Amino acid sequence: MAEGTRYYTWAMTQWIPAITSHEMQDVDEALFKMGYDLRQLMENAGAAMAYLAARYLHENPAGKKIAVLCGHGHNGGGGMVAARRLHIYGAQPEVLVPAGTLKPVTWHQRRLLENMGVRVSQISRVDEQSWQTIIGADLVIDALVGYGLKGPLSGVVADMLNHVGTMSCPVISLDVPSGLSSDGEILNGAIIEATATMTLALPKKGLVMPQAQGYVGDLYLADIGVPGELYRKMGWSMAPIFNGSPYIPLTDTKTGEEGDR
Ligand SMILES: NC(=O)C1=CN([C@@H]2O[C@H](COP(=O)(O)OP(=O)(O)OC[C@H]3O[C@@H](n4cnc5c(N)ncnc54)[C@H](OP(=O)(O)O)[C@@H]3O)[C@@H](O)[C@H]2O)[C@H](O)CC1
Ligand SMILES: [K+]
């Protein structure tokens, strides 16, 4: 774990560290060595997102219109899993993806959706049809970019974000609000203003830094299946974070030194 001042968030009964994207990638690598694969982790992430979305729909997702904005990467793949789960709950998700090539596991999620009859549109700008999808939504899921953000948002992703900015329905971001640096870099670009953010495994540092205020909304942490042994091997001693539900609220923030919990 990196030295120096660290941000912590309060999770149920303990302070847990907020981590950088590099540290999260180390966790991912350790999970893969243990035998997990990306599809499993993405399935857990997307399933937890669908539960949270159902909560923001007053536990009554059937018939609700959901605009699911998905990028080409694994953030987008998690959004597509959430769309699939919400379809299974009887909701009416429609998925919008920027034109271009999807990463392989995300492409697999897209294929599953299409096989179920869920509409997935790849767009090079927000045209009339995709605007109708956004403006008619009861809830928007933002799975455009997660910790793979490189610089200020550009292209159709930025266009989608501008359109979502005019909506009054709940907007839930997966892992981080798209455009917000998970490491806390100041990018001076547009950032989605989420009603709630569901971050994965451990909170990302950028979510709990002062500049994230006004973008993150209510913060939740999803259980994607990381065992405590793995954190302990990486030098983080934590009591079990989750208590049987797929996500928990994170309610407070503090800074501290390494070892000061
Ligand atoms: N253990 C975990 O936490 C897991 C996390 N998961 C999710 O995976 C993402 C990280 O996935 P990754 O594929 O590495 O990256 P992203 O999906 O976040 O971002 C890549 C896409 O974003 C586009 N991008 C990047 N910067 C910009 C920008 N400035 N403007 C516009 N678009 C941008 C990029 O575009 P390309 O043009 O290069 O295609 C990519 O499309 C993590 O956040 C979690 O959500 C896993 O699901 C499970 C394990
Ligand atoms: K996102």
Short mmCIF file of N, CA and C and ligand atoms in Angstrom, two decimals, residues 75 142-146 172-179 192, ligand 2:
data_model
loop_
_atom_site.label_atom_id
_atom_site.label_comp_id
_atom_site.label_asym_id
_atom_site.label_seq_id
_atom_site.Cartn_x
_atom_site.Cartn_y
_atom_site.Cartn_z
N ASN A 75 -16.26 -0.99 -17.35
CA ASN A 75 -17.33 -0.23 -16.70
C ASN A 75 -18.62 -0.43 -17.51
N ASP A 142 -25.21 5.26 -15.37
CA ASP A 142 -24.00 5.78 -16.01
C ASP A 142 -22.88 4.75 -15.85
N ALA A 143 -22.62 4.02 -16.94
CA ALA A 143 -21.50 3.06 -16.95
C ALA A 143 -20.61 3.39 -18.15
N LEU A 144 -20.36 4.68 -18.34
CA LEU A 144 -19.57 5.10 -19.51
C LEU A 144 -18.08 4.88 -19.26
N VAL A 145 -17.57 5.43 -18.19
CA VAL A 145 -16.14 5.30 -17.89
C VAL A 145 -15.97 5.13 -16.39
N GLY A 146 -15.09 4.22 -16.00
CA GLY A 146 -14.78 4.02 -14.59
C GLY A 146 -13.35 4.45 -14.32
N ILE A 172 -27.59 6.95 -11.60
CA ILE A 172 -26.71 6.15 -10.73
C ILE A 172 -25.45 5.79 -11.50
N SER A 173 -24.31 6.12 -10.92
CA SER A 173 -23.03 5.86 -11.59
C SER A 173 -22.40 4.58 -11.06
N LEU A 174 -21.78 3.85 -11.98
CA LEU A 174 -21.09 2.62 -11.61
C LEU A 174 -19.61 2.92 -11.39
N ASP A 175 -19.15 2.58 -10.25
CA ASP A 175 -17.77 2.71 -9.77
C ASP A 175 -17.37 4.16 -9.47
N VAL A 176 -17.42 5.04 -10.47
CA VAL A 176 -17.22 6.48 -10.24
C VAL A 176 -18.13 7.23 -11.22
N PRO A 177 -18.55 8.46 -10.90
CA PRO A 177 -19.28 9.24 -11.90
C PRO A 177 -18.36 9.45 -13.11
N SER A 178 -18.86 9.19 -14.30
CA SER A 178 -18.00 9.31 -15.49
C SER A 178 -17.44 10.72 -15.58
N GLY A 179 -16.13 10.78 -15.83
CA GLY A 179 -15.45 12.08 -15.92
C GLY A 179 -14.68 12.42 -14.65
N ILE A 192 -20.26 13.66 -14.67
CA ILE A 192 -21.69 13.42 -14.46
C ILE A 192 -22.06 13.74 -13.00
K K B 2 -19.16 5.41 -14.54
#
